[in-house]
Short mmCIF file of C-alpha atoms in Angstrom, two decimals:
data_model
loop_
_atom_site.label_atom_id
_atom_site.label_comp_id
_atom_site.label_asym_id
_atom_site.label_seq_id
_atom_site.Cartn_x
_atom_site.Cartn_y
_atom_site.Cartn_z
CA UNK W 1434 -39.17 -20.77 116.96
CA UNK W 1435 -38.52 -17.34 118.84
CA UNK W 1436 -35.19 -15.98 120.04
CA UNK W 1437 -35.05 -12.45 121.32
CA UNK W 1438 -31.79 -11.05 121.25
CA UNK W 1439 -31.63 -6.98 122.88
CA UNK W 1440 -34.10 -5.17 120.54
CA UNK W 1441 -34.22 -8.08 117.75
CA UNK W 1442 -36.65 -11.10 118.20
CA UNK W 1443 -35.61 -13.56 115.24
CA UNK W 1444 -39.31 -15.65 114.01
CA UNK W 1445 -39.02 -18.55 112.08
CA UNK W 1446 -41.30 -17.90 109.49
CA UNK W 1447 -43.95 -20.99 109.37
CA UNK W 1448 -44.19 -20.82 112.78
CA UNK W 1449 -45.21 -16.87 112.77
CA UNK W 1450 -47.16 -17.16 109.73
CA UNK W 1451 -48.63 -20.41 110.65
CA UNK W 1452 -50.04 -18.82 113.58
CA UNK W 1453 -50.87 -15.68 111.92
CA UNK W 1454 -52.60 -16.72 109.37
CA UNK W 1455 -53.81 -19.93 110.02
CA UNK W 1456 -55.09 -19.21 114.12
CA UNK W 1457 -52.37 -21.23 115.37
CA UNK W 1458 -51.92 -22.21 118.91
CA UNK W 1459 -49.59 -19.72 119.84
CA UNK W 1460 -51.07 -16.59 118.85
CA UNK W 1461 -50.59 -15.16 122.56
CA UNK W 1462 -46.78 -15.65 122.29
CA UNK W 1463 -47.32 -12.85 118.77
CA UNK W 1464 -46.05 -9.43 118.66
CA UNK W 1465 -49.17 -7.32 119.97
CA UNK W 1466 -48.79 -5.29 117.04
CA UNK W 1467 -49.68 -8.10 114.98
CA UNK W 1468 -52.90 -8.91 117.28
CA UNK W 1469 -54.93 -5.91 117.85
CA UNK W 1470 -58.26 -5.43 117.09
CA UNK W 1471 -58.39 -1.92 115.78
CA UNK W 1472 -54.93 -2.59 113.75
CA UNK W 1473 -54.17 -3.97 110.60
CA UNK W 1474 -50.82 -5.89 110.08
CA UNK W 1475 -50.43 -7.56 106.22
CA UNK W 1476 -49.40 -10.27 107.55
CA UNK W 1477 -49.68 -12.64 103.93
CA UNK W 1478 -46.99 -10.48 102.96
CA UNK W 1479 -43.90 -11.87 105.23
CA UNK W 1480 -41.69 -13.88 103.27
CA UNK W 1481 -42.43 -17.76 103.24
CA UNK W 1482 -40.19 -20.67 102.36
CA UNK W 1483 -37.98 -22.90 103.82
CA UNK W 1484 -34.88 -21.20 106.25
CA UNK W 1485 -36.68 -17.86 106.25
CA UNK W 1486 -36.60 -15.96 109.54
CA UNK W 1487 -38.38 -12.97 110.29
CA UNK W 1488 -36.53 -10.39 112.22
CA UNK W 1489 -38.67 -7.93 114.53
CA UNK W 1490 -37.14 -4.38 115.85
CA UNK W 1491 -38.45 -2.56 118.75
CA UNK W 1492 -36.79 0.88 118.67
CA UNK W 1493 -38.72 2.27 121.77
CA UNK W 1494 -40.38 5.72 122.13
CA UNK W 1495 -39.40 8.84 120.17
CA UNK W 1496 -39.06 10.39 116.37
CA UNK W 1497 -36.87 8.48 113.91
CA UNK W 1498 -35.61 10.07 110.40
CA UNK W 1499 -35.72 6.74 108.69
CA UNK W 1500 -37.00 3.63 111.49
CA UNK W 1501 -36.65 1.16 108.95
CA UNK W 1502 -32.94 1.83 108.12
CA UNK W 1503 -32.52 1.76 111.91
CA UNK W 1504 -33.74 -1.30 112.30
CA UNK W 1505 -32.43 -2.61 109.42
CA UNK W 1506 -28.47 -1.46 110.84
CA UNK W 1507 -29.66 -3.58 114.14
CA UNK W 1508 -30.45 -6.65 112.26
CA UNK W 1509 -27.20 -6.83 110.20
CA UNK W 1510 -25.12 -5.61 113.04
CA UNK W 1511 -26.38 -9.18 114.54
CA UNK W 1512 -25.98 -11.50 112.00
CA UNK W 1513 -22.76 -9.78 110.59
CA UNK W 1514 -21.20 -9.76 114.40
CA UNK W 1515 -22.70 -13.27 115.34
CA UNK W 1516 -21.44 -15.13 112.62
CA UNK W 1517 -17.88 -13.32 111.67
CA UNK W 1518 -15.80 -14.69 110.89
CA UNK W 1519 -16.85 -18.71 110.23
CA UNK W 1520 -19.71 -17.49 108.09
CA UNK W 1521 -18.37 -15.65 105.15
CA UNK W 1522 -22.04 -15.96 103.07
CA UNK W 1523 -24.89 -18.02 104.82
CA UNK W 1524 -28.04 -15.91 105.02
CA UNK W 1525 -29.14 -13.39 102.50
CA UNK W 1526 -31.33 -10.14 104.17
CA UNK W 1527 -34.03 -9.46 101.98
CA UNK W 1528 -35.28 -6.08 101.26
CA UNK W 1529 -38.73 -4.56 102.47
CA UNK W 1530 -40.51 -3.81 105.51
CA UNK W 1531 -44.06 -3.29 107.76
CA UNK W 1532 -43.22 -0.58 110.20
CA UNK W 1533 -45.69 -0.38 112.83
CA UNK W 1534 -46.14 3.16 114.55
CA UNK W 1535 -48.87 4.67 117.22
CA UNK W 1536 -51.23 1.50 115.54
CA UNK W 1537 -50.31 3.15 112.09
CA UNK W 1538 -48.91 0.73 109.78
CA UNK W 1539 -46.72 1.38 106.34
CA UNK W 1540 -44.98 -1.59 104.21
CA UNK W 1541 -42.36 -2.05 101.47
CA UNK W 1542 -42.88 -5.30 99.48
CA UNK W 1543 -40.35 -7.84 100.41
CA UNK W 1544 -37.55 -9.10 97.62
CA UNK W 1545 -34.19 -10.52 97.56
CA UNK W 1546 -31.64 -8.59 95.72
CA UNK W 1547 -30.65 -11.92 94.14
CA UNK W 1548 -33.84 -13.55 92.56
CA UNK W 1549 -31.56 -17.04 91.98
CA UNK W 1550 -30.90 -17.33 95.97
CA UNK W 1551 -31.81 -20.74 96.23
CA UNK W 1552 -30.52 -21.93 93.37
CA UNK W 1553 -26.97 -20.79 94.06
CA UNK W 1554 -27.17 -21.06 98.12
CA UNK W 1555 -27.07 -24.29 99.66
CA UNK W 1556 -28.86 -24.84 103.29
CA UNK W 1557 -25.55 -26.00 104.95
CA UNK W 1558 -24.14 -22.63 104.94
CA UNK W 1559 -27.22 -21.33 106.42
CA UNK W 1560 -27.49 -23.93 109.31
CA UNK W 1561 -23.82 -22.40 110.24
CA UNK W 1562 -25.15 -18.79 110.13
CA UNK W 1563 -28.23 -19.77 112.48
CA UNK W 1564 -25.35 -22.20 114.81
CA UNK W 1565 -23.28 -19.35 114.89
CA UNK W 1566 -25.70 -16.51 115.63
CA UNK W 1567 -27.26 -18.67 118.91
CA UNK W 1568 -23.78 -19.11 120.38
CA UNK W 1569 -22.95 -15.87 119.82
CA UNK W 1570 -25.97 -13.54 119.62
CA UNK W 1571 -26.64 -13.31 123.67
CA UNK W 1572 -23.11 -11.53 123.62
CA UNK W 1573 -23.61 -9.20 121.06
CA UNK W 1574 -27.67 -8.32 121.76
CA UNK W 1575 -26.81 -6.08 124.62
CA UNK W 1576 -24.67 -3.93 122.79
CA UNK W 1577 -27.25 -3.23 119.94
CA UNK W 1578 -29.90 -1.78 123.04
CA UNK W 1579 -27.02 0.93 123.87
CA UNK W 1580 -27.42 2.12 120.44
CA UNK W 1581 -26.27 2.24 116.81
CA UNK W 1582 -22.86 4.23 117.15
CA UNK W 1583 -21.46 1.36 119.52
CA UNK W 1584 -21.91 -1.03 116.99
CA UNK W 1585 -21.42 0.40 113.63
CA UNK W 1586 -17.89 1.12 113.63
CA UNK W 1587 -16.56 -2.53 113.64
CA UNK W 1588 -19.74 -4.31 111.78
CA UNK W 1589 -19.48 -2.18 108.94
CA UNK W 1590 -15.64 -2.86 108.91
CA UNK W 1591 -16.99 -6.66 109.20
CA UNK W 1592 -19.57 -5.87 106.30
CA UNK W 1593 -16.42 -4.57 104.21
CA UNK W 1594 -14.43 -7.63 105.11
CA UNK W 1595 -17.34 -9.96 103.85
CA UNK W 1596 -17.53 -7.84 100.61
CA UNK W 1597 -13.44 -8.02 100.14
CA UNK W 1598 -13.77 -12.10 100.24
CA UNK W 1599 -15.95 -12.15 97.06
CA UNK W 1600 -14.01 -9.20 95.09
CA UNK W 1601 -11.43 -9.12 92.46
CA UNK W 1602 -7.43 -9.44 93.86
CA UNK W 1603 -7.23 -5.71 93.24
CA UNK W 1604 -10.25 -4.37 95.03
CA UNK W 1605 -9.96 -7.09 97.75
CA UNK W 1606 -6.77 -5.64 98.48
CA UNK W 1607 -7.43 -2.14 99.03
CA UNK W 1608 -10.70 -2.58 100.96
CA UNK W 1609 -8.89 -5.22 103.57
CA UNK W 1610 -5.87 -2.56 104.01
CA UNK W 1611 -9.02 -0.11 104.07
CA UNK W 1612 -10.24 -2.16 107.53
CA UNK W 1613 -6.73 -2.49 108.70
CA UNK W 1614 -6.14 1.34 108.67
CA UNK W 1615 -9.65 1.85 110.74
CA UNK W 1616 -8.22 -0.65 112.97
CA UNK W 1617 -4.83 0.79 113.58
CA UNK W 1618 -6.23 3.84 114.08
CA UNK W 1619 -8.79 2.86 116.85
CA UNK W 1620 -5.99 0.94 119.08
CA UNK W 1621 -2.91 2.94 118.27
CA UNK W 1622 -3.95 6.04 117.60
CA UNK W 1623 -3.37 7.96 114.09
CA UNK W 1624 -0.02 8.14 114.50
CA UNK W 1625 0.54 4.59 113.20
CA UNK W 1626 0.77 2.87 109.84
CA UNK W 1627 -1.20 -0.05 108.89
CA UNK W 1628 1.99 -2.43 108.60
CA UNK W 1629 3.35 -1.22 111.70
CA UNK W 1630 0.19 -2.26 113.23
CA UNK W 1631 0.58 -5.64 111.73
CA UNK W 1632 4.23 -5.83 111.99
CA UNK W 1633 3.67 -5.01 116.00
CA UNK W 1634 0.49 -6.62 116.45
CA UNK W 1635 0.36 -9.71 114.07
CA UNK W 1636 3.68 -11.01 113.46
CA UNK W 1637 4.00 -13.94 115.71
CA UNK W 1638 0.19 -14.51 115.58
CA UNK W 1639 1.03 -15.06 111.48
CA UNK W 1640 3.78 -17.43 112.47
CA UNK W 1641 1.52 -19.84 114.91
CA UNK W 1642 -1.26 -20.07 112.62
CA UNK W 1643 1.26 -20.64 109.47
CA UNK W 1644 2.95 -23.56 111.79
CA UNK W 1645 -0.13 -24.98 112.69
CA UNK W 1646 -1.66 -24.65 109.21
CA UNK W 1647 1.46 -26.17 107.72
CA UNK W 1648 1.44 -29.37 109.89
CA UNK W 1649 -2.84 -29.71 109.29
CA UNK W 1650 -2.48 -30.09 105.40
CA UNK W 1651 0.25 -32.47 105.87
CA UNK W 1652 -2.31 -34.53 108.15
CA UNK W 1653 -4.95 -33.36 105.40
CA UNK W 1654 -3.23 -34.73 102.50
CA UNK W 1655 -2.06 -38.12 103.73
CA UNK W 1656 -4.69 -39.96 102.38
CA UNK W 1657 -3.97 -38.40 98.68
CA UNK W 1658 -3.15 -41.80 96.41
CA UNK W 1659 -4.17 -43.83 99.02
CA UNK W 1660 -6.06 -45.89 96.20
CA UNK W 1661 -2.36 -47.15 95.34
CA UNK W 1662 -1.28 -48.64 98.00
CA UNK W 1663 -1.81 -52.03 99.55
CA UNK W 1664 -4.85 -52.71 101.86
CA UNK W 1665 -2.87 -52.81 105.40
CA UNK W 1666 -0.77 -49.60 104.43
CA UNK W 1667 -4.35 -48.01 103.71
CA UNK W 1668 -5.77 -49.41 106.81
CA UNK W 1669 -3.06 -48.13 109.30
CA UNK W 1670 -2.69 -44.58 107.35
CA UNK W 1671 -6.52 -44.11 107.52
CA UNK W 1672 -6.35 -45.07 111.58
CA UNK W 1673 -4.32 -42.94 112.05
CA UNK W 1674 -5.56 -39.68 110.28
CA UNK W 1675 -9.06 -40.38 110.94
CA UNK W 1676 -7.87 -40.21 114.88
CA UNK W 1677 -6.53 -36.81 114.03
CA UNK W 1678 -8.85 -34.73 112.38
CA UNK W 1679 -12.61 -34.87 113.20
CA UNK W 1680 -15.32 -33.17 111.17
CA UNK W 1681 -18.36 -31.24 111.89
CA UNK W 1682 -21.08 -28.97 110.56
CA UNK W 1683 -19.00 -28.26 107.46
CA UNK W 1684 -15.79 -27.91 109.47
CA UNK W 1685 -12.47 -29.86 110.10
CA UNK W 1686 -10.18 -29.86 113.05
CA UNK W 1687 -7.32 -31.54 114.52
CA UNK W 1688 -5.43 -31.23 118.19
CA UNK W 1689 -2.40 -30.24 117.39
CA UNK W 1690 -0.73 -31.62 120.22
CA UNK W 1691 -1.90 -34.94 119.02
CA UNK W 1692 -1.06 -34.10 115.71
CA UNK W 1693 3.06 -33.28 117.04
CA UNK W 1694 2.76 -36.41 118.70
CA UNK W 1695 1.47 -38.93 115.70
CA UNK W 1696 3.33 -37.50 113.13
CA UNK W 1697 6.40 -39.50 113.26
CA UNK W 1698 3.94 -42.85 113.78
CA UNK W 1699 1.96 -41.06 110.31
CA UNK W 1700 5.25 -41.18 108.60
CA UNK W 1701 6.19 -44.61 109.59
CA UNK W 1702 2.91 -46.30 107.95
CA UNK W 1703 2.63 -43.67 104.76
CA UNK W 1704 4.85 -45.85 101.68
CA UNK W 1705 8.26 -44.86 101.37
CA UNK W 1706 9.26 -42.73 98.25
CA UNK W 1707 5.76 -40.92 98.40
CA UNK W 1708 5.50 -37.10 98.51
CA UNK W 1709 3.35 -37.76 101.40
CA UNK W 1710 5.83 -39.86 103.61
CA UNK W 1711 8.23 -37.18 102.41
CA UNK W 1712 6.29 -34.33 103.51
CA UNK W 1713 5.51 -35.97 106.95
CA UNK W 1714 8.63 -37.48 107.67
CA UNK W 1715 10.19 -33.87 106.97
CA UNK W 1716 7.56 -31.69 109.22
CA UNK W 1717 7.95 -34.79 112.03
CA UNK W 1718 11.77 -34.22 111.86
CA UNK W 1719 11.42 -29.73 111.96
CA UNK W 1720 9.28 -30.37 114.88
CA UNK W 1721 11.13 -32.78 116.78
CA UNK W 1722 13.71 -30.26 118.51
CA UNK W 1723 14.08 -27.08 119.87
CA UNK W 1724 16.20 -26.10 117.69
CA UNK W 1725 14.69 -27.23 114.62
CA UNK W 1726 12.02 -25.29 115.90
CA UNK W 1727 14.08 -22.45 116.00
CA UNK W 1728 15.05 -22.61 112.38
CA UNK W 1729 11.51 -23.40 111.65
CA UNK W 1730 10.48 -19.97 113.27
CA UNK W 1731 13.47 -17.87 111.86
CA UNK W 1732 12.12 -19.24 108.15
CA UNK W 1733 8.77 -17.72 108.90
CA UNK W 1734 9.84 -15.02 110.26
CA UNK W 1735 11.95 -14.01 106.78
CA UNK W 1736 8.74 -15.03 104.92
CA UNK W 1737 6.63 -12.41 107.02
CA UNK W 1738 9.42 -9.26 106.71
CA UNK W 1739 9.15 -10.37 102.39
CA UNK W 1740 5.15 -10.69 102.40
CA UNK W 1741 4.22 -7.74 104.71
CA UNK W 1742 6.86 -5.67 102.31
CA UNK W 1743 5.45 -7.62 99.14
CA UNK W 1744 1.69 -6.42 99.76
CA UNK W 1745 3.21 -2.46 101.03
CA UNK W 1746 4.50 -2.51 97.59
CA UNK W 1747 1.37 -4.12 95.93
CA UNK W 1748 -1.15 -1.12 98.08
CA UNK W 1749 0.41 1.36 97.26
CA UNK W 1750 1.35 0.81 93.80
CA UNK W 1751 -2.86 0.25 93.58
CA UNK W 1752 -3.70 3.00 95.51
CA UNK W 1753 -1.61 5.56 93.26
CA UNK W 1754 -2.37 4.01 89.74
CA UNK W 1755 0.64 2.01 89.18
CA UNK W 1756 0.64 -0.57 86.97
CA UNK W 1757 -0.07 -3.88 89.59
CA UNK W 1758 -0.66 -7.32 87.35
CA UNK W 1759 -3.36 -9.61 88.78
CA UNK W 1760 -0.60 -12.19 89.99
CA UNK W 1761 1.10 -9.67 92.33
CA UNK W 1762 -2.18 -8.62 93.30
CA UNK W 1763 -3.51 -12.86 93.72
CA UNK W 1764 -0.13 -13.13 95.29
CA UNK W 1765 -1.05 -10.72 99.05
CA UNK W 1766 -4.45 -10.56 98.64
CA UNK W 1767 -5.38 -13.97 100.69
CA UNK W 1768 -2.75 -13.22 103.23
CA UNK W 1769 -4.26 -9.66 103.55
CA UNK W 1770 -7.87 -11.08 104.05
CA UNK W 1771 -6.84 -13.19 106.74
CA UNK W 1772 -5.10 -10.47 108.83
CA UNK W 1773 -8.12 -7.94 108.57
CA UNK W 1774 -10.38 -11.14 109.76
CA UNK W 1775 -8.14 -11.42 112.65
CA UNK W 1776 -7.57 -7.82 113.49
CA UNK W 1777 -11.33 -7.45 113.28
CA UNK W 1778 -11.94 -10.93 115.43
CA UNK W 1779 -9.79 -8.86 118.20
CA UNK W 1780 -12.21 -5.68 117.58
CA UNK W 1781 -15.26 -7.79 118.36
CA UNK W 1782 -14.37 -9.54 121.03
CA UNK W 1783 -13.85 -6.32 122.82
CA UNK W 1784 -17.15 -5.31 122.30
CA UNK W 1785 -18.70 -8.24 122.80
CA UNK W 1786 -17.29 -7.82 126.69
CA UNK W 1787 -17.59 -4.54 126.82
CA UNK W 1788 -13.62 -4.24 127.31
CA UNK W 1789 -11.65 -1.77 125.40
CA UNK W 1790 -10.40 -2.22 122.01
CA UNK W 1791 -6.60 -1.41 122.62
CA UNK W 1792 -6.93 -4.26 125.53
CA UNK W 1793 -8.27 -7.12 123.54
CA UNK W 1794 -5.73 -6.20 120.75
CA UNK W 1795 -2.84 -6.04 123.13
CA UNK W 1796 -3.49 -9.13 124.95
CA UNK W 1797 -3.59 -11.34 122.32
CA UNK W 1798 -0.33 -10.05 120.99
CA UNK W 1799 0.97 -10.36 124.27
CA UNK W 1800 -0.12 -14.29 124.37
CA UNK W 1801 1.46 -14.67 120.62
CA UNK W 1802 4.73 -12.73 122.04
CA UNK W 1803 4.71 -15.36 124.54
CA UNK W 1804 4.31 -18.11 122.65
CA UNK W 1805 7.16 -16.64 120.20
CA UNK W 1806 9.74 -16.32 123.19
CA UNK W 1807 8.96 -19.96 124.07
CA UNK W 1808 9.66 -21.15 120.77
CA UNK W 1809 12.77 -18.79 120.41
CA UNK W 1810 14.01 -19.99 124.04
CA UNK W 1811 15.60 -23.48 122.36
CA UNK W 1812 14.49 -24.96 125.77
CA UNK W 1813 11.24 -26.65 124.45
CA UNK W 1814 9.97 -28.70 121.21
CA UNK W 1815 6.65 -27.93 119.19
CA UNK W 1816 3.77 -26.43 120.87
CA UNK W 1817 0.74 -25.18 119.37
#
């Protein structure tokens, strides 16, 4: 019912206005703004209804310009670092205030921007923003009582990213280069480009995840058809895919060592002549030696060089008023989105451990590297 995270205590909103309003058993555990005698807090005007959660700021002693923007920076600088990057929606911050000062008290009338909210939002990605924010919350809190200018840098890049998801191709572009400039600049320095911060930084990271993403959707889609296909071939392909993947809170993941490791049983039981046995029998095969591995790797490789120069070409044509058509544009801009998120994941985690930026960046290309000269060495099969 109350979490305190740094200088942000989250409410849930029955429970506070239950025992505001109604003399509720807990009224010691209330802010002590919200309980004094000689004070007056409006308390029938905090938001009600169901997943609301009321967000109190304590910004300590001394003069403010504007507290409630302050404290209105400290609350999305939570949520937005807590919950990037499985959360790409989820919770909705309303607008408004009551800004309590010296036992003075001033209000703005709470609204959301988007009257239809719970028509158009469902709860489940909601329950992921508030699993999310209590996992990772406690690591973020301390760095919002240091202060704003910490923190500001890489949520509003993470406020940008969030924006880019729901944009056009040709504005999603631009702002997700936008965030990869800001953070090529803060671990390189200004002296390097964007895609020499990818090409240096995110090459071989791009490779794992597209081997690994590869080999999940041909787990994924091995049950497409299955209606067609007598019961025992349906029995053993279901076994054996439901063994793989599991699902949770919205989510599905599979081991990936497993996955290596069942595929060739996966192709066995899927019907001959299928796109599906084809698919698995073929990604079974790629991964079966080192040096199909190899080739596998070299492919990928090619496709990087072509996309990193494909979306150069697609920037900068947008950024100078060339004519760009909404394909090439379509074409880069997922693969651009993903590379901010991850650049930006690396940005977090440093400040969620206080460690520096350039050292969170360079040690996860270092693991990729790693990984990359494994694969390269022709001395081992498929590893995640």
């Amino acid at each position: 019912m109350v979490e305190e995270y740094g200088p942000v205590t989250l409410y849930d909103s029955e429970w506070l206005r239950g025992n505001l309003l109604k003399d509720g058993p807990f009224r010691g555990d209330l802010p002590a703004e919200t309980r004094a005698d000689d004070g007056f807090f409006p308390a029938e005007m905090l938001p009600e209804g169901k997943d609301v959660v009321i967000a109190r700021v304590d910004l300590g002693s001394g003069a403010r310009a504007d507290a409630p923007a302050d404290s209105r920076v400290l609350v999305q600088s939570l949520i937005l670092a807590a919950t990037f990057p499985e959360d790409q929606h989820g919770w909705e911050l309303y607008e408004g205030y009551i800004h309590v000062a010296d036992g003075a008290c001033g209000w703005k009338v709470f609204s959301l921007l988007d009257e239809d909210i719970d028509a158009r939002m469902p709860y489940g990605p909601m329950d992921i923003t508030a699993k999310r924010l209590s996992e990772m919350a406690p690591r973020v809190a301390p760095h919002l009582a240091s202060g704003l200018a910490n923190v500001s840098g890489v949520v509003d890049a993470i406020g940008w990213w969030k924006a880019s998801g729901v944009q056009p191709p040709h504005a999603s572009v631009l702002l997700d280069v936008r965030i990869l400039e800001t953070v090529a600049t803060a671990v390189c320095g200004h002296g390097q480009t964007w895609y020499g911060y990818l090409d240096a930084f995110h090459k071989n990271s791009w490779i794992r995840r597209s081997m690994t993403s590869e080999l999940f959707d041909v787990v994924w889609h091995a049950r497409d058809d299955l209606h067609g296909w007598s019961p025992q071939e349906q029995e053993a392909i279901t076994t054996i895919h439901d063994k793989l993947l599991r699902h949770r809170n919205w989510e599905s993941r599979a081991d990936m060592a497993q996955v290596a490791v069942e595929l060739p049983s996966l192709a066995a039981a899927l019907p001959e002549h299928t796109l599906q046995h084809r698919r698995t029998a073929a990604a079974a095969h790629r991964i079966s030696t080192p040096a199909g591995v190899r080739v596998w790797y070299t492919d990928l490789e090619n496709r990087w060089t072509r996309t990193l120069g494909r979306l150069r070409l697609v920037r900068n044509a947008l950024a100078h008023g060339g004519p760009v058509t909404a394909a090439a544009a379509a074409s880069v801009a997922p693969v651009v989105h993903q590379l901010a998120g991850g650049a930006l994941l690396s940005s977090l985690t440093a400040l969620a451990e206080g460690t520096p930026v350039a050292d969170q960046h360079e040690a996860h290309r270092d693991r990729c590297d790693a990984w990359a000269r494994d694969r390269l060495s022709g001395s081992t099969a498929y590893k995640p």
